[in-house]
PDB file of C-alpha atoms and ligand atoms in Angstrom:
ATOM      1  CA  MET A 230     105.492  93.320  96.358  1.00  0.00           C
ATOM      2  CA  ASP A 231     107.871  95.901  94.986  1.00  0.00           C
ATOM      3  CA  THR A 232     109.721  96.744  98.160  1.00  0.00           C
ATOM      4  CA  LEU A 233     110.573 100.390  99.072  1.00  0.00           C
ATOM      5  CA  VAL A 234     111.438  99.985 102.716  1.00  0.00           C
ATOM      6  CA  GLN A 235     113.061  96.947 104.183  1.00  0.00           C
ATOM      7  CA  LEU A 236     114.042  96.472 107.911  1.00  0.00           C
ATOM      8  CA  GLU A 237     116.214  93.549 108.800  1.00  0.00           C
ATOM      9  CA  LYS A 238     116.446  92.636 112.456  1.00  0.00           C
ATOM     10  CA  VAL A 239     116.566  96.345 113.471  1.00  0.00           C
ATOM     11  CA  THR A 240     117.224  97.018 117.108  1.00  0.00           C
ATOM     12  CA  LYS A 241     117.588 100.442 118.660  1.00  0.00           C
ATOM     13  CA  ARG A 242     118.866 100.782 122.221  1.00  0.00           C
ATOM     14  CA  TYR A 243     119.265 104.258 123.629  1.00  0.00           C
ATOM     15  CA  ASP A 244     122.403 104.444 125.619  1.00  0.00           C
ATOM     16  CA  SER A 245     121.157 107.197 127.966  1.00  0.00           C
ATOM     17  CA  SER A 246     120.919 104.724 130.787  1.00  0.00           C
ATOM     18  CA  GLY A 247     124.637 103.742 130.471  1.00  0.00           C
ATOM     19  CA  PRO A 248     126.510 100.870 128.658  1.00  0.00           C
ATOM     20  CA  ASP A 249     125.448  98.106 130.999  1.00  0.00           C
ATOM     21  CA  SER A 250     121.874  99.048 131.006  1.00  0.00           C
ATOM     22  CA  ALA A 251     119.674  95.924 131.033  1.00  0.00           C
ATOM     23  CA  GLY A 252     116.696  98.087 129.921  1.00  0.00           C
ATOM     24  CA  ALA A 253     114.568  96.951 126.972  1.00  0.00           C
ATOM     25  CA  PRO A 254     115.461  98.303 123.525  1.00  0.00           C
ATOM     26  CA  ALA A 255     113.143 100.967 122.119  1.00  0.00           C
ATOM     27  CA  VAL A 256     112.924  98.939 118.952  1.00  0.00           C
ATOM     28  CA  ASP A 257     113.576  95.259 119.290  1.00  0.00           C
ATOM     29  CA  ASN A 258     114.586  92.993 116.455  1.00  0.00           C
ATOM     30  CA  VAL A 259     112.010  94.347 113.929  1.00  0.00           C
ATOM     31  CA  SER A 260     111.968  92.953 110.347  1.00  0.00           C
ATOM     32  CA  THR A 261     109.454  93.940 107.801  1.00  0.00           C
ATOM     33  CA  ARG A 262     108.973  95.289 104.225  1.00  0.00           C
ATOM     34  CA  ILE A 263     106.848  98.097 102.891  1.00  0.00           C
ATOM     35  CA  GLY A 264     106.006  98.192  99.183  1.00  0.00           C
ATOM     36  CA  HIS A 265     105.983 101.135  96.729  1.00  0.00           C
ATOM     37  CA  GLY A 266     102.544 102.797  96.919  1.00  0.00           C
ATOM     38  CA  GLU A 267     101.526 101.345 100.226  1.00  0.00           C
ATOM     39  CA  ALA A 268      99.765 103.341 102.942  1.00  0.00           C
ATOM     40  CA  VAL A 269     100.735 101.889 106.276  1.00  0.00           C
ATOM     41  CA  ALA A 270      99.534 102.985 109.745  1.00  0.00           C
ATOM     42  CA  ILE A 271     101.744 102.227 112.748  1.00  0.00           C
ATOM     43  CA  MET A 272      99.842 102.070 116.041  1.00  0.00           C
ATOM     44  CA  GLY A 273     100.734 101.206 119.570  1.00  0.00           C
ATOM     45  CA  PRO A 274     100.822 102.525 123.163  1.00  0.00           C
ATOM     46  CA  SER A 275     102.924 105.475 124.167  1.00  0.00           C
ATOM     47  CA  GLY A 276     106.561 104.513 124.494  1.00  0.00           C
ATOM     48  CA  SER A 277     106.195 101.460 122.421  1.00  0.00           C
ATOM     49  CA  GLY A 278     108.795 102.637 119.859  1.00  0.00           C
ATOM     50  CA  LYS A 279     106.786 104.070 116.958  1.00  0.00           C
ATOM     51  CA  SER A 280     108.655 107.372 116.573  1.00  0.00           C
ATOM     52  CA  THR A 281     112.006 105.583 117.065  1.00  0.00           C
ATOM     53  CA  LEU A 282     111.027 103.220 114.281  1.00  0.00           C
ATOM     54  CA  LEU A 283     110.015 106.077 111.973  1.00  0.00           C
ATOM     55  CA  ASN A 284     113.245 107.997 112.728  1.00  0.00           C
ATOM     56  CA  LEU A 285     115.280 104.890 111.870  1.00  0.00           C
ATOM     57  CA  ILE A 286     113.481 104.688 108.415  1.00  0.00           C
ATOM     58  CA  ALA A 287     113.902 108.370 107.828  1.00  0.00           C
ATOM     59  CA  GLY A 288     117.649 108.357 108.520  1.00  0.00           C
ATOM     60  CA  LEU A 289     117.246 110.638 111.513  1.00  0.00           C
ATOM     61  CA  ASP A 290     118.748 108.080 113.828  1.00  0.00           C
ATOM     62  CA  ARG A 291     120.845 104.855 113.464  1.00  0.00           C
ATOM     63  CA  PRO A 292     119.990 101.434 114.755  1.00  0.00           C
ATOM     64  CA  THR A 293     122.159  99.690 117.306  1.00  0.00           C
ATOM     65  CA  SER A 294     122.115  96.609 115.026  1.00  0.00           C
ATOM     66  CA  GLY A 295     120.304  95.533 111.866  1.00  0.00           C
ATOM     67  CA  ALA A 296     119.853  97.009 108.425  1.00  0.00           C
ATOM     68  CA  VAL A 297     117.514  99.750 107.079  1.00  0.00           C
ATOM     69  CA  HIS A 298     117.090  99.822 103.275  1.00  0.00           C
ATOM     70  CA  VAL A 299     115.028 102.512 101.516  1.00  0.00           C
ATOM     71  CA  GLY A 300     115.054 102.296  97.754  1.00  0.00           C
ATOM     72  CA  ASP A 301     118.740 101.725  96.824  1.00  0.00           C
ATOM     73  CA  GLU A 302     120.102 103.251 100.095  1.00  0.00           C
ATOM     74  CA  ARG A 303     121.431 101.375 102.982  1.00  0.00           C
ATOM     75  CA  VAL A 304     120.225 104.078 105.310  1.00  0.00           C
ATOM     76  CA  ASP A 305     121.871 102.800 108.493  1.00  0.00           C
ATOM     77  CA  LYS A 306     125.320 103.072 106.832  1.00  0.00           C
ATOM     78  CA  LEU A 307     125.176 106.523 105.532  1.00  0.00           C
ATOM     79  CA  SER A 308     127.497 109.210 106.795  1.00  0.00           C
ATOM     80  CA  GLU A 309     125.986 112.203 108.456  1.00  0.00           C
ATOM     81  CA  ALA A 310     126.124 114.233 105.271  1.00  0.00           C
ATOM     82  CA  GLY A 311     124.857 111.257 103.325  1.00  0.00           C
ATOM     83  CA  ALA A 312     121.888 110.893 105.675  1.00  0.00           C
ATOM     84  CA  ALA A 313     121.096 114.641 105.398  1.00  0.00           C
ATOM     85  CA  ARG A 314     121.077 114.252 101.601  1.00  0.00           C
ATOM     86  CA  PHE A 315     118.958 111.194 101.790  1.00  0.00           C
ATOM     87  CA  ARG A 316     116.383 112.903 104.019  1.00  0.00           C
ATOM     88  CA  ARG A 317     116.325 115.894 101.746  1.00  0.00           C
ATOM     89  CA  ARG A 318     115.771 113.961  98.593  1.00  0.00           C
ATOM     90  CA  GLN A 319     113.968 110.776  99.481  1.00  0.00           C
ATOM     91  CA  VAL A 320     111.874 111.227 102.556  1.00  0.00           C
ATOM     92  CA  GLY A 321     109.277 113.888 103.432  1.00  0.00           C
ATOM     93  CA  MET A 322     108.517 114.071 107.093  1.00  0.00           C
ATOM     94  CA  ILE A 323     105.543 115.605 108.904  1.00  0.00           C
ATOM     95  CA  PHE A 324     105.243 116.064 112.547  1.00  0.00           C
ATOM     96  CA  GLN A 325     102.517 116.564 115.153  1.00  0.00           C
ATOM     97  CA  PHE A 326     103.493 120.156 115.756  1.00  0.00           C
ATOM     98  CA  PHE A 327     104.128 121.122 112.108  1.00  0.00           C
ATOM     99  CA  ASN A 328     107.666 122.371 112.718  1.00  0.00           C
ATOM    100  CA  LEU A 329     107.211 125.402 110.446  1.00  0.00           C
ATOM    101  CA  LEU A 330     109.504 128.327 110.517  1.00  0.00           C
ATOM    102  CA  ASP A 331     107.511 131.179 111.974  1.00  0.00           C
ATOM    103  CA  ASP A 332     109.514 134.055 110.345  1.00  0.00           C
ATOM    104  CA  MET A 333     109.083 132.745 106.920  1.00  0.00           C
ATOM    105  CA  THR A 334     105.972 132.853 104.715  1.00  0.00           C
ATOM    106  CA  VAL A 335     104.056 129.811 103.605  1.00  0.00           C
ATOM    107  CA  ILE A 336     105.693 129.679 100.211  1.00  0.00           C
ATOM    108  CA  ASP A 337     109.217 130.222 101.689  1.00  0.00           C
ATOM    109  CA  ASN A 338     108.635 127.394 104.098  1.00  0.00           C
ATOM    110  CA  ILE A 339     107.554 125.147 101.351  1.00  0.00           C
ATOM    111  CA  LEU A 340     110.590 126.063  99.100  1.00  0.00           C
ATOM    112  CA  LEU A 341     113.116 125.702 101.761  1.00  0.00           C
ATOM    113  CA  PRO A 342     114.046 121.979 101.366  1.00  0.00           C
ATOM    114  CA  ALA A 343     114.271 122.583  97.628  1.00  0.00           C
ATOM    115  CA  GLN A 344     116.711 125.468  98.277  1.00  0.00           C
ATOM    116  CA  LEU A 345     118.753 123.264 100.542  1.00  0.00           C
ATOM    117  CA  ALA A 346     118.805 120.645  97.757  1.00  0.00           C
ATOM    118  CA  GLY A 347     120.001 123.226  95.250  1.00  0.00           C
ATOM    119  CA  ARG A 348     116.874 122.997  93.113  1.00  0.00           C
ATOM    120  CA  SER A 349     114.852 126.079  93.856  1.00  0.00           C
ATOM    121  CA  ARG A 350     114.198 126.846  90.153  1.00  0.00           C
ATOM    122  CA  GLN A 351     112.536 123.677  89.319  1.00  0.00           C
ATOM    123  CA  ALA A 352     110.669 123.763  92.616  1.00  0.00           C
ATOM    124  CA  ARG A 353     108.576 126.910  92.028  1.00  0.00           C
ATOM    125  CA  ARG A 354     106.178 125.108  89.678  1.00  0.00           C
ATOM    126  CA  ARG A 355     105.944 122.089  92.001  1.00  0.00           C
ATOM    127  CA  ALA A 356     105.192 124.481  94.915  1.00  0.00           C
ATOM    128  CA  ASP A 357     102.355 126.124  92.908  1.00  0.00           C
ATOM    129  CA  GLU A 358     100.921 122.573  92.194  1.00  0.00           C
ATOM    130  CA  LEU A 359     101.170 121.560  95.896  1.00  0.00           C
ATOM    131  CA  LEU A 360      99.494 124.869  96.959  1.00  0.00           C
ATOM    132  CA  ASP A 361      96.752 123.914  94.770  1.00  0.00           C
ATOM    133  CA  THR A 362      96.450 120.239  95.633  1.00  0.00           C
ATOM    134  CA  LEU A 363      96.589 120.918  99.325  1.00  0.00           C
ATOM    135  CA  ARG A 364      94.075 123.876  98.893  1.00  0.00           C
ATOM    136  CA  ILE A 365      96.295 126.545 100.521  1.00  0.00           C
ATOM    137  CA  GLY A 366      96.927 128.763  97.533  1.00  0.00           C
ATOM    138  CA  HIS A 367      95.190 131.666  99.171  1.00  0.00           C
ATOM    139  CA  ARG A 368      97.704 131.404 102.039  1.00  0.00           C
ATOM    140  CA  ARG A 369     100.799 131.575  99.869  1.00  0.00           C
ATOM    141  CA  ASP A 370     102.175 134.756 101.375  1.00  0.00           C
ATOM    142  CA  ALA A 371     100.906 134.359 104.885  1.00  0.00           C
ATOM    143  CA  TYR A 372     102.984 133.691 107.986  1.00  0.00           C
ATOM    144  CA  PRO A 373     102.282 130.431 109.845  1.00  0.00           C
ATOM    145  CA  ALA A 374     101.185 132.251 112.991  1.00  0.00           C
ATOM    146  CA  ARG A 375      98.117 133.442 111.040  1.00  0.00           C
ATOM    147  CA  LEU A 376      97.045 129.977 109.929  1.00  0.00           C
ATOM    148  CA  SER A 377      94.793 127.347 111.455  1.00  0.00           C
ATOM    149  CA  GLY A 378      96.147 124.020 112.612  1.00  0.00           C
ATOM    150  CA  GLY A 379      94.864 122.332 109.552  1.00  0.00           C
ATOM    151  CA  GLU A 380      96.363 124.864 107.232  1.00  0.00           C
ATOM    152  CA  ARG A 381      99.728 124.613 108.975  1.00  0.00           C
ATOM    153  CA  GLN A 382      99.741 120.853 108.600  1.00  0.00           C
ATOM    154  CA  ARG A 383      98.796 121.249 104.901  1.00  0.00           C
ATOM    155  CA  VAL A 384     101.807 123.604 104.580  1.00  0.00           C
ATOM    156  CA  ALA A 385     104.024 120.990 106.331  1.00  0.00           C
ATOM    157  CA  ILE A 386     102.807 118.366 103.916  1.00  0.00           C
ATOM    158  CA  ALA A 387     103.564 120.535 100.942  1.00  0.00           C
ATOM    159  CA  ARG A 388     107.115 121.260 102.300  1.00  0.00           C
ATOM    160  CA  ALA A 389     107.510 117.421 102.827  1.00  0.00           C
ATOM    161  CA  LEU A 390     106.647 116.832  99.249  1.00  0.00           C
ATOM    162  CA  ILE A 391     108.458 119.638  97.498  1.00  0.00           C
ATOM    163  CA  ASN A 392     111.411 117.453  96.436  1.00  0.00           C
ATOM    164  CA  ASP A 393     109.145 114.684  95.298  1.00  0.00           C
ATOM    165  CA  PRO A 394     110.375 112.122  97.845  1.00  0.00           C
ATOM    166  CA  GLY A 395     109.652 108.371  97.340  1.00  0.00           C
ATOM    167  CA  LEU A 396     108.451 108.078 100.858  1.00  0.00           C
ATOM    168  CA  LEU A 397     106.291 110.330 103.043  1.00  0.00           C
ATOM    169  CA  VAL A 398     106.426 109.572 106.788  1.00  0.00           C
ATOM    170  CA  ALA A 399     104.180 111.254 109.388  1.00  0.00           C
ATOM    171  CA  ASP A 400     104.387 111.096 113.196  1.00  0.00           C
ATOM    172  CA  GLU A 401     100.958 111.801 114.658  1.00  0.00           C
ATOM    173  CA  PRO A 402     100.021 114.242 111.952  1.00  0.00           C
ATOM    174  CA  THR A 403      96.590 114.780 113.457  1.00  0.00           C
ATOM    175  CA  GLY A 404      97.656 114.750 117.029  1.00  0.00           C
ATOM    176  CA  ALA A 405      97.431 118.473 117.422  1.00  0.00           C
ATOM    177  CA  VAL A 406      94.293 119.386 115.508  1.00  0.00           C
ATOM    178  CA  ASP A 407      90.561 118.896 116.091  1.00  0.00           C
ATOM    179  CA  SER A 408      88.872 115.786 114.759  1.00  0.00           C
ATOM    180  CA  ALA A 409      87.259 117.471 111.754  1.00  0.00           C
ATOM    181  CA  THR A 410      90.694 118.932 110.690  1.00  0.00           C
ATOM    182  CA  GLY A 411      92.279 115.446 111.456  1.00  0.00           C
ATOM    183  CA  ASP A 412      89.673 113.927 109.048  1.00  0.00           C
ATOM    184  CA  GLU A 413      90.616 116.456 106.419  1.00  0.00           C
ATOM    185  CA  ILE A 414      94.328 115.756 106.801  1.00  0.00           C
ATOM    186  CA  GLY A 415      93.470 112.047 106.517  1.00  0.00           C
ATOM    187  CA  ARG A 416      91.631 112.535 103.320  1.00  0.00           C
ATOM    188  CA  LEU A 417      94.496 114.546 101.850  1.00  0.00           C
ATOM    189  CA  LEU A 418      96.968 111.751 102.772  1.00  0.00           C
ATOM    190  CA  LEU A 419      94.631 109.239 101.173  1.00  0.00           C
ATOM    191  CA  GLU A 420      94.452 111.332  97.997  1.00  0.00           C
ATOM    192  CA  LEU A 421      98.235 111.575  97.867  1.00  0.00           C
ATOM    193  CA  ASN A 422      98.495 107.809  98.365  1.00  0.00           C
ATOM    194  CA  ALA A 423      95.874 107.273  95.540  1.00  0.00           C
ATOM    195  CA  ALA A 424      98.203 109.245  93.334  1.00  0.00           C
ATOM    196  CA  GLY A 425     101.026 106.788  94.130  1.00  0.00           C
ATOM    197  CA  GLN A 426     102.674 108.374  97.143  1.00  0.00           C
ATOM    198  CA  THR A 427     104.062 105.705  99.618  1.00  0.00           C
ATOM    199  CA  LEU A 428     102.974 106.656 103.147  1.00  0.00           C
ATOM    200  CA  ILE A 429     103.822 105.576 106.633  1.00  0.00           C
ATOM    201  CA  VAL A 430     101.759 107.237 109.301  1.00  0.00           C
ATOM    202  CA  VAL A 431     102.151 106.807 113.064  1.00  0.00           C
ATOM    203  CA  THR A 432      98.787 107.444 114.712  1.00  0.00           C
ATOM    204  CA  HIS A 433      96.937 106.979 117.884  1.00  0.00           C
ATOM    205  CA  SER A 434      93.670 107.198 116.023  1.00  0.00           C
ATOM    206  CA  PRO A 435      92.066 103.890 115.101  1.00  0.00           C
ATOM    207  CA  GLU A 436      89.657 105.985 112.956  1.00  0.00           C
ATOM    208  CA  LEU A 437      92.523 107.363 110.942  1.00  0.00           C
ATOM    209  CA  ALA A 438      94.215 104.036 110.621  1.00  0.00           C
ATOM    210  CA  ARG A 439      91.108 102.333 109.500  1.00  0.00           C
ATOM    211  CA  ARG A 440      89.910 104.858 107.041  1.00  0.00           C
ATOM    212  CA  TYR A 441      93.144 105.926 105.518  1.00  0.00           C
ATOM    213  CA  ALA A 442      95.546 103.101 105.651  1.00  0.00           C
ATOM    214  CA  ARG A 443      95.138  99.656 104.053  1.00  0.00           C
ATOM    215  CA  ARG A 444      97.762  98.066 106.313  1.00  0.00           C
ATOM    216  CA  VAL A 445      98.122  98.452 110.075  1.00  0.00           C
ATOM    217  CA  ILE A 446     101.151  97.488 112.003  1.00  0.00           C
ATOM    218  CA  HIS A 447     100.743  97.300 115.729  1.00  0.00           C
ATOM    219  CA  ILE A 448     103.810  97.833 117.893  1.00  0.00           C
ATOM    220  CA  ALA A 449     104.179  96.739 121.482  1.00  0.00           C
ATOM    221  CA  ASP A 450     107.404  97.003 123.520  1.00  0.00           C
ATOM    222  CA  GLY A 451     109.445  97.683 120.370  1.00  0.00           C
ATOM    223  CA  GLN A 452     108.220  94.631 118.517  1.00  0.00           C
ATOM    224  CA  ILE A 453     105.709  94.039 115.801  1.00  0.00           C
ATOM    225  CA  ALA A 454     102.637  92.583 117.578  1.00  0.00           C
ATOM    226  CA  SER A 455     100.541  92.330 114.488  1.00  0.00           C
ATOM    227  CA  ASP A 456     100.549  93.321 110.789  1.00  0.00           C
ATOM    228  CA  THR A 457      97.293  93.161 109.056  1.00  0.00           C
ATOM    229  CA  LEU A 458      95.512  94.318 105.831  1.00  0.00           C
ATOM    230  CA  ALA A 459      91.981  95.537 106.338  1.00  0.00           C
ATOM    231  CA  GLY A 460      89.812  92.522 106.168  1.00  0.00           C
ATOM    232  CA  HIS A 461      92.802  90.262 105.088  1.00  0.00           C
ATOM    233  CA  GLY A 462      95.554  88.393 106.787  1.00  0.00           C
ATOM    234  CA  ALA A 463      99.139  89.438 106.841  1.00  0.00           C
ATOM    235  CA  PRO A 464     100.328  91.152 103.593  1.00  0.00           C
ATOM    236  CA  ASP A 465     102.441  89.058 101.137  1.00  0.00           C
ATOM    237  CA  GLY A 466     106.094  89.191 102.042  1.00  0.00           C
ATOM    238  CA  ALA A 467     105.564  91.538 105.023  1.00  0.00           C
ATOM    239  CA  ARG A 468     106.887  88.941 107.409  1.00  0.00           C
ATOM    240  CA  PRO A 469     110.446  87.671 107.407  1.00  0.00           C
TER     241      PRO A 469
HETATM  242  N1  ATP B 663     116.275 110.256 122.539  1.00  0.00           N
HETATM  243  C1  ATP B 663     115.989 109.280 123.468  1.00  0.00           C
HETATM  244  N2  ATP B 663     116.799 108.874 124.429  1.00  0.00           N
HETATM  245  C2  ATP B 663     116.538 107.913 125.401  1.00  0.00           C
HETATM  246  N3  ATP B 663     115.387 107.181 125.309  1.00  0.00           N
HETATM  247  C3  ATP B 663     114.495 107.488 124.376  1.00  0.00           C
HETATM  248  C4  ATP B 663     114.720 108.565 123.453  1.00  0.00           C
HETATM  249  N4  ATP B 663     113.628 108.583 122.600  1.00  0.00           N
HETATM  250  C5  ATP B 663     112.800 107.649 123.001  1.00  0.00           C
HETATM  251  N5  ATP B 663     113.320 107.029 124.060  1.00  0.00           N
HETATM  252  C6  ATP B 663     112.668 105.859 124.727  1.00  0.00           C
HETATM  253  O1  ATP B 663     112.429 104.813 123.806  1.00  0.00           O
HETATM  254  C7  ATP B 663     111.183 104.252 124.010  1.00  0.00           C
HETATM  255  C8  ATP B 663     110.233 104.419 122.760  1.00  0.00           C
HETATM  256  O2  ATP B 663     110.042 105.826 122.587  1.00  0.00           O
HETATM  257  P1  ATP B 663     109.254 106.342 121.235  1.00  0.00           P
HETATM  258  O3  ATP B 663     109.309 107.835 121.319  1.00  0.00           O
HETATM  259  O4  ATP B 663     109.739 105.639 120.043  1.00  0.00           O
HETATM  260  O5  ATP B 663     107.763 105.778 121.568  1.00  0.00           O
HETATM  261  P2  ATP B 663     106.390 106.184 120.894  1.00  0.00           P
HETATM  262  O6  ATP B 663     105.723 104.883 120.512  1.00  0.00           O
HETATM  263  O7  ATP B 663     106.624 107.193 119.683  1.00  0.00           O
HETATM  264  O8  ATP B 663     105.588 106.917 121.941  1.00  0.00           O
HETATM  265  P3  ATP B 663     104.533 108.133 121.884  1.00  0.00           P
HETATM  266  O9  ATP B 663     103.221 107.445 121.417  1.00  0.00           O
HETATM  267  O10 ATP B 663     104.387 108.585 123.252  1.00  0.00           O
HETATM  268  O11 ATP B 663     104.977 109.187 120.953  1.00  0.00           O
HETATM  269  C9  ATP B 663     110.609 104.908 125.221  1.00  0.00           C
HETATM  270  O12 ATP B 663     110.810 104.067 126.325  1.00  0.00           O
HETATM  271  C10 ATP B 663     111.324 106.229 125.279  1.00  0.00           C
HETATM  272  O13 ATP B 663     111.427 106.681 126.661  1.00  0.00           O
HETATM  273 MG1   MG B 664     106.050 109.043 119.276  1.00  0.00          MG
END
């Protein structure tokens, strides 16, 4: 496997309950690898540590111990500015509630990460491509408030991909849309993966996991409870 993401004994303990808290860590000694081009679903009960794990991979948060590698970056060692640059260039993130800016049009929302990365000129053509791929070209100049949930999520996906990140991570991307729309989002993610996009999707939906990911990692109490390929055993090299 050509590894893109590698977690080595990653533990995250939130210190909100004080330094001598005996509370269980949110992520507990997790080691795994995810290869270029994989589509991985992360499942598990509420509070099991899925979002925390995703945030550690995306450089939004730092582990208490352990190492997070994405591509050539040692993500857990980046400075704040370094982590911001890493997120802008190498990771696209999508969320349950879209997180679009309501006072900007669709195209301006999509172009914003490119502007922040200082590459708005190159990004215009890519934005047009993405509007096309994601079938939202007719919404280019609309404001998010006028869009359906599915359209908003497609805009969020376009925004996540504008800087051509190696990794796309999604936290419950279909959690706030109806099931037909969720299905459509799932199909789009699958198309993106078929075109080579590496994908990590946190989902409560067994349907989404089964149909749109080849590999499913189950998390329980911050640990990997199982890691399976559809119809196979554990993936090569996925276990430490
Ligand atoms: N910022 C935070 N400060 C303190 N504790 C937190 C914080 N974020 C998460 N936690 C705790 O860490 C644990 C894991 O939370 P996390 O959000 O990763 O779970 P999850 O699997 O994403 O749950 P859900 O399915 O409900 O989204 C929970 O016990 C949660 O209360
Ligand atoms: Mg979560």
